[in-house]
Short mmCIF file of C-alpha atoms in Angstrom, two decimals:
data_model
loop_
_atom_site.label_atom_id
_atom_site.label_comp_id
_atom_site.label_asym_id
_atom_site.label_seq_id
_atom_site.Cartn_x
_atom_site.Cartn_y
_atom_site.Cartn_z
CA GLY T 101 -53.55 26.98 -109.65
CA ALA T 102 -54.52 30.65 -109.52
CA VAL T 103 -54.70 31.28 -113.24
CA VAL T 104 -55.97 34.55 -114.66
CA SER T 105 -56.87 34.70 -118.32
CA GLN T 106 -56.99 38.01 -120.15
CA HIS T 107 -58.47 38.40 -123.59
CA PRO T 108 -57.69 39.61 -126.18
CA SER T 109 -53.92 39.74 -125.98
CA TRP T 110 -53.61 42.25 -128.82
CA VAL T 111 -56.08 44.70 -130.32
CA ILE T 112 -55.60 47.11 -133.19
CA CYS T 113 -58.55 49.31 -134.05
CA LYS T 114 -59.58 52.64 -135.48
CA SER T 115 -59.97 55.80 -133.47
CA GLY T 116 -63.47 56.15 -132.07
CA THR T 117 -64.00 52.45 -131.57
CA SER T 118 -64.90 51.01 -128.18
CA VAL T 119 -62.82 48.08 -127.05
CA LYS T 120 -63.69 45.51 -124.40
CA ILE T 121 -61.04 43.57 -122.51
CA GLU T 122 -61.98 40.55 -120.42
CA CYS T 123 -60.26 39.28 -117.32
CA ARG T 124 -61.22 35.86 -115.97
CA SER T 125 -60.07 33.93 -112.95
CA LEU T 126 -60.09 30.33 -114.12
CA ASP T 127 -59.68 28.33 -110.95
CA PHE T 128 -60.57 30.61 -108.08
CA GLN T 129 -63.18 33.15 -107.12
CA ALA T 130 -61.88 36.67 -107.49
CA THR T 131 -63.47 38.90 -104.92
CA THR T 132 -61.36 41.80 -106.08
CA MET T 133 -59.94 42.59 -109.49
CA PHE T 134 -57.52 45.31 -110.44
CA TRP T 135 -56.85 47.04 -113.74
CA TYR T 136 -53.44 48.48 -114.49
CA ARG T 137 -52.08 50.47 -117.38
CA GLN T 138 -48.49 50.47 -118.54
CA PHE T 139 -47.03 52.89 -121.07
CA PRO T 140 -43.86 51.84 -122.93
CA LYS T 141 -40.82 51.65 -120.67
CA GLN T 142 -42.84 52.75 -117.67
CA SER T 143 -44.22 51.11 -114.59
CA LEU T 144 -47.67 49.73 -113.99
CA MET T 145 -50.15 52.30 -112.78
CA LEU T 146 -53.31 51.22 -111.03
CA MET T 147 -56.39 52.47 -112.86
CA ALA T 148 -59.18 51.02 -110.77
CA THR T 149 -60.16 48.41 -108.25
CA SER T 150 -63.39 46.47 -108.56
CA ASN T 151 -65.22 44.23 -106.14
CA GLU T 152 -67.77 41.75 -107.38
CA GLY T 153 -71.20 43.30 -107.53
CA SER T 154 -70.01 46.81 -106.66
CA LYS T 155 -69.01 49.87 -108.60
CA ALA T 156 -65.32 50.16 -109.35
CA THR T 157 -63.12 52.55 -107.41
CA TYR T 158 -61.08 54.64 -109.81
CA GLU T 159 -57.68 56.16 -109.12
CA GLN T 160 -57.29 59.89 -109.34
CA GLY T 161 -57.03 61.09 -112.90
CA VAL T 162 -58.69 58.05 -114.47
CA GLU T 163 -61.88 58.93 -116.30
CA LYS T 164 -64.64 56.56 -115.20
CA ASP T 165 -66.76 57.40 -118.23
CA LYS T 166 -63.87 56.59 -120.50
CA PHE T 167 -62.83 53.34 -118.87
CA LEU T 168 -65.92 51.38 -117.95
CA ILE T 169 -65.35 48.52 -115.55
CA ASN T 170 -67.84 45.78 -114.84
CA HIS T 171 -67.28 43.02 -112.28
CA ALA T 172 -70.53 41.13 -112.57
CA SER T 173 -69.36 37.76 -111.28
CA LEU T 174 -66.66 36.29 -109.09
CA THR T 175 -64.74 35.11 -112.13
CA LEU T 176 -65.09 37.90 -114.67
CA SER T 177 -64.29 41.57 -114.90
CA THR T 178 -64.35 43.63 -118.06
CA LEU T 179 -62.70 46.90 -119.00
CA THR T 180 -64.26 48.82 -121.87
CA VAL T 181 -62.28 51.66 -123.39
CA THR T 182 -64.99 53.83 -124.90
CA SER T 183 -64.39 55.90 -128.03
CA ALA T 184 -60.72 55.04 -127.95
CA HIS T 185 -58.16 57.49 -129.28
CA PRO T 186 -54.45 57.06 -130.08
CA GLU T 187 -53.45 58.34 -126.65
CA ASP T 188 -55.30 55.37 -125.14
CA SER T 189 -52.82 53.03 -126.81
CA SER T 190 -51.13 51.18 -124.00
CA PHE T 191 -50.61 47.83 -122.33
CA TYR T 192 -53.49 46.97 -120.01
CA ILE T 193 -53.05 44.29 -117.35
CA CYS T 194 -55.62 42.90 -114.98
CA SER T 195 -55.08 41.05 -111.76
CA ALA T 196 -57.35 39.15 -109.44
CA ARG T 197 -57.30 38.08 -105.84
CA SER T 198 -59.56 36.06 -103.62
CA LEU T 199 -60.45 36.83 -100.02
CA GLY T 200 -58.07 37.73 -97.25
CA ASN T 201 -54.46 38.49 -97.93
CA GLN T 202 -53.97 36.29 -100.92
CA PRO T 203 -51.57 37.72 -103.51
CA GLN T 204 -52.77 39.18 -106.77
CA HIS T 205 -52.52 36.97 -109.83
CA PHE T 206 -51.96 38.73 -113.12
CA GLY T 207 -53.30 38.16 -116.58
CA ASP T 208 -50.93 38.23 -119.54
CA GLY T 209 -51.98 41.72 -120.55
CA THR T 210 -53.60 43.30 -123.59
CA ARG T 211 -51.71 45.49 -126.03
CA LEU T 212 -54.12 48.09 -127.33
CA SER T 213 -53.14 50.08 -130.41
CA ILE T 214 -55.47 52.77 -131.66
CA LEU T 215 -54.80 54.02 -135.18
CA ALA F 5 -47.45 58.06 -98.40
CA GLN F 6 -46.41 54.79 -99.92
CA LYS F 7 -43.65 54.64 -102.45
CA VAL F 8 -41.30 52.16 -104.07
CA THR F 9 -38.00 53.33 -105.50
CA GLN F 10 -35.89 51.34 -107.90
CA ALA F 11 -32.97 53.65 -108.51
CA GLN F 12 -31.38 51.51 -111.20
CA THR F 13 -33.13 52.15 -114.49
CA GLU F 14 -31.02 49.78 -116.55
CA ILE F 15 -28.31 47.27 -115.76
CA SER F 16 -26.21 45.38 -118.24
CA VAL F 17 -24.09 42.39 -117.25
CA VAL F 18 -22.29 39.56 -118.96
CA GLU F 19 -23.56 36.04 -118.53
CA LYS F 20 -22.47 34.30 -115.29
CA GLU F 21 -22.00 37.58 -113.46
CA ASP F 22 -23.94 38.15 -110.26
CA VAL F 23 -26.27 41.13 -110.21
CA THR F 24 -28.24 42.86 -107.47
CA LEU F 25 -31.36 44.88 -108.11
CA ASP F 26 -32.13 47.45 -105.47
CA CYS F 27 -35.51 48.30 -104.02
CA VAL F 28 -36.28 50.86 -101.33
CA TYR F 29 -39.80 51.36 -100.04
CA GLU F 30 -41.72 53.83 -97.92
CA THR F 31 -44.81 53.10 -95.90
CA ARG F 32 -46.29 54.12 -92.58
CA ASP F 33 -48.07 50.82 -92.18
CA THR F 34 -46.57 48.31 -89.77
CA THR F 35 -47.99 45.42 -91.75
CA TYR F 36 -47.27 45.18 -95.41
CA TYR F 37 -46.09 42.89 -98.18
CA LEU F 38 -43.22 43.27 -100.60
CA PHE F 39 -43.06 41.63 -104.00
CA TRP F 40 -40.78 41.11 -106.95
CA TYR F 41 -42.12 40.52 -110.44
CA LYS F 42 -40.34 39.77 -113.69
CA GLN F 43 -41.68 41.16 -116.96
CA PRO F 44 -40.05 39.59 -120.02
CA PRO F 45 -40.38 41.27 -123.46
CA SER F 46 -43.61 39.37 -124.07
CA GLY F 47 -45.21 41.53 -121.38
CA GLU F 48 -46.69 39.15 -118.85
CA LEU F 49 -45.87 39.63 -115.20
CA VAL F 50 -44.20 36.68 -113.58
CA PHE F 51 -44.52 36.50 -109.80
CA LEU F 52 -41.20 35.82 -108.10
CA ILE F 53 -41.69 36.34 -104.39
CA ARG F 54 -43.91 37.82 -101.70
CA ARG F 55 -42.51 38.70 -98.30
CA ASN F 56 -44.51 39.99 -95.34
CA SER F 57 -43.20 42.69 -93.06
CA PHE F 58 -42.83 40.37 -90.09
CA ASP F 59 -40.48 38.00 -91.82
CA GLU F 60 -37.01 39.41 -92.27
CA GLN F 61 -35.41 36.13 -93.11
CA ASN F 62 -33.50 36.19 -96.34
CA GLU F 63 -34.74 33.79 -98.95
CA ILE F 64 -32.97 31.79 -101.60
CA SER F 65 -34.60 30.06 -104.52
CA GLY F 66 -32.14 28.54 -106.93
CA ARG F 67 -30.10 31.38 -108.42
CA TYR F 68 -32.39 33.99 -106.89
CA SER F 69 -32.02 35.45 -103.43
CA TRP F 70 -33.68 38.28 -101.59
CA ASN F 71 -32.37 40.45 -98.78
CA PHE F 72 -35.07 42.15 -96.71
CA GLN F 73 -33.85 44.76 -94.24
CA LYS F 74 -36.49 46.75 -92.38
CA SER F 75 -33.84 48.99 -90.84
CA THR F 76 -33.05 50.42 -94.25
CA SER F 77 -36.49 49.78 -95.82
CA SER F 78 -34.88 47.75 -98.54
CA PHE F 79 -35.78 44.54 -100.31
CA ASN F 80 -32.97 43.79 -102.72
CA PHE F 81 -32.92 41.00 -105.25
CA THR F 82 -29.79 39.16 -106.34
CA ILE F 83 -29.39 36.88 -109.32
CA THR F 84 -26.37 34.65 -109.09
CA ALA F 85 -24.61 33.43 -112.23
CA SER F 86 -26.94 35.37 -114.50
CA GLN F 87 -28.19 33.90 -117.74
CA VAL F 88 -29.45 35.44 -120.96
CA VAL F 89 -32.96 34.26 -120.09
CA ASP F 90 -32.86 36.52 -117.05
CA SER F 91 -33.06 39.54 -119.35
CA ALA F 92 -36.27 41.34 -118.46
CA VAL F 93 -37.68 44.26 -116.55
CA TYR F 94 -37.94 43.56 -112.85
CA PHE F 95 -40.47 45.33 -110.67
CA CYS F 96 -40.47 45.66 -106.93
CA ALA F 97 -43.90 46.30 -105.41
CA LEU F 98 -45.47 47.13 -102.06
CA SER F 99 -48.89 46.23 -100.74
CA SER F 100 -50.22 47.67 -97.51
CA ASN F 101 -53.74 47.98 -96.06
CA PHE F 102 -53.52 44.61 -94.43
CA GLY F 103 -56.78 42.71 -94.81
CA SER F 104 -58.31 45.19 -97.23
CA GLN F 105 -57.91 45.86 -100.93
CA GLY F 106 -54.19 45.27 -101.01
CA ASN F 107 -53.42 47.57 -103.91
CA LEU F 108 -49.98 47.04 -105.37
CA ILE F 109 -47.67 50.01 -105.68
CA PHE F 110 -44.96 49.37 -108.20
CA GLY F 111 -41.50 50.81 -108.56
CA LYS F 112 -40.47 52.06 -111.97
CA GLY F 113 -38.67 48.86 -112.76
CA THR F 114 -35.10 47.91 -113.57
CA LYS F 115 -34.31 46.66 -117.03
CA LEU F 116 -31.74 43.89 -116.83
CA SER F 117 -29.82 42.92 -119.94
CA VAL F 118 -27.66 39.82 -119.72
CA LYS F 119 -25.28 39.50 -122.63
CA PRO F 120 -23.75 36.21 -123.71
#
């Protein structure tokens, strides 16, 4: 149980393109979803936290107009990297948790490469 | 402030050796959770363990064991008789704010290389 599916797993696109990444909880209702970013050989840094039906809470230094997060249902959150540039190339990982103190369950991540 | 420190950036061992990965945390919360995750080269995060702050019992799962000591704010992870498949980056993480968002704060990770 507690499976989180993230799609796509790998994206290569041109600079200026907008890219959407989906994060789905397959067998539980995710009240809260998290989006992390990981640069090569570095740790995971929380970008934002989203609760279903509410606006996402962004961490300091993360541009909300650049990284659009939508959590429209209890099983789906999306991260859209708008007008992506090479410096946005990174590994993006989502996680989801249900109510209470349940642990976060992670997706397999998305490798984003902007040319 | 909350912080997780993994002082060992990289560790290299030979197969069958035991290895301990260190994790030291800082938090002012009295209730919190500690985690270990494994990240193989493919990138996905594999959940290994969650321990709450009220449970200081050490845990063993096969070749894995964890030593939680609140007195030293440490949550160390030991792999016994290491295998090549154990090669990965291991992250220690902290989650406070009991009952609320439960954001995970990760350490910088320790890259473990197990050579045959």
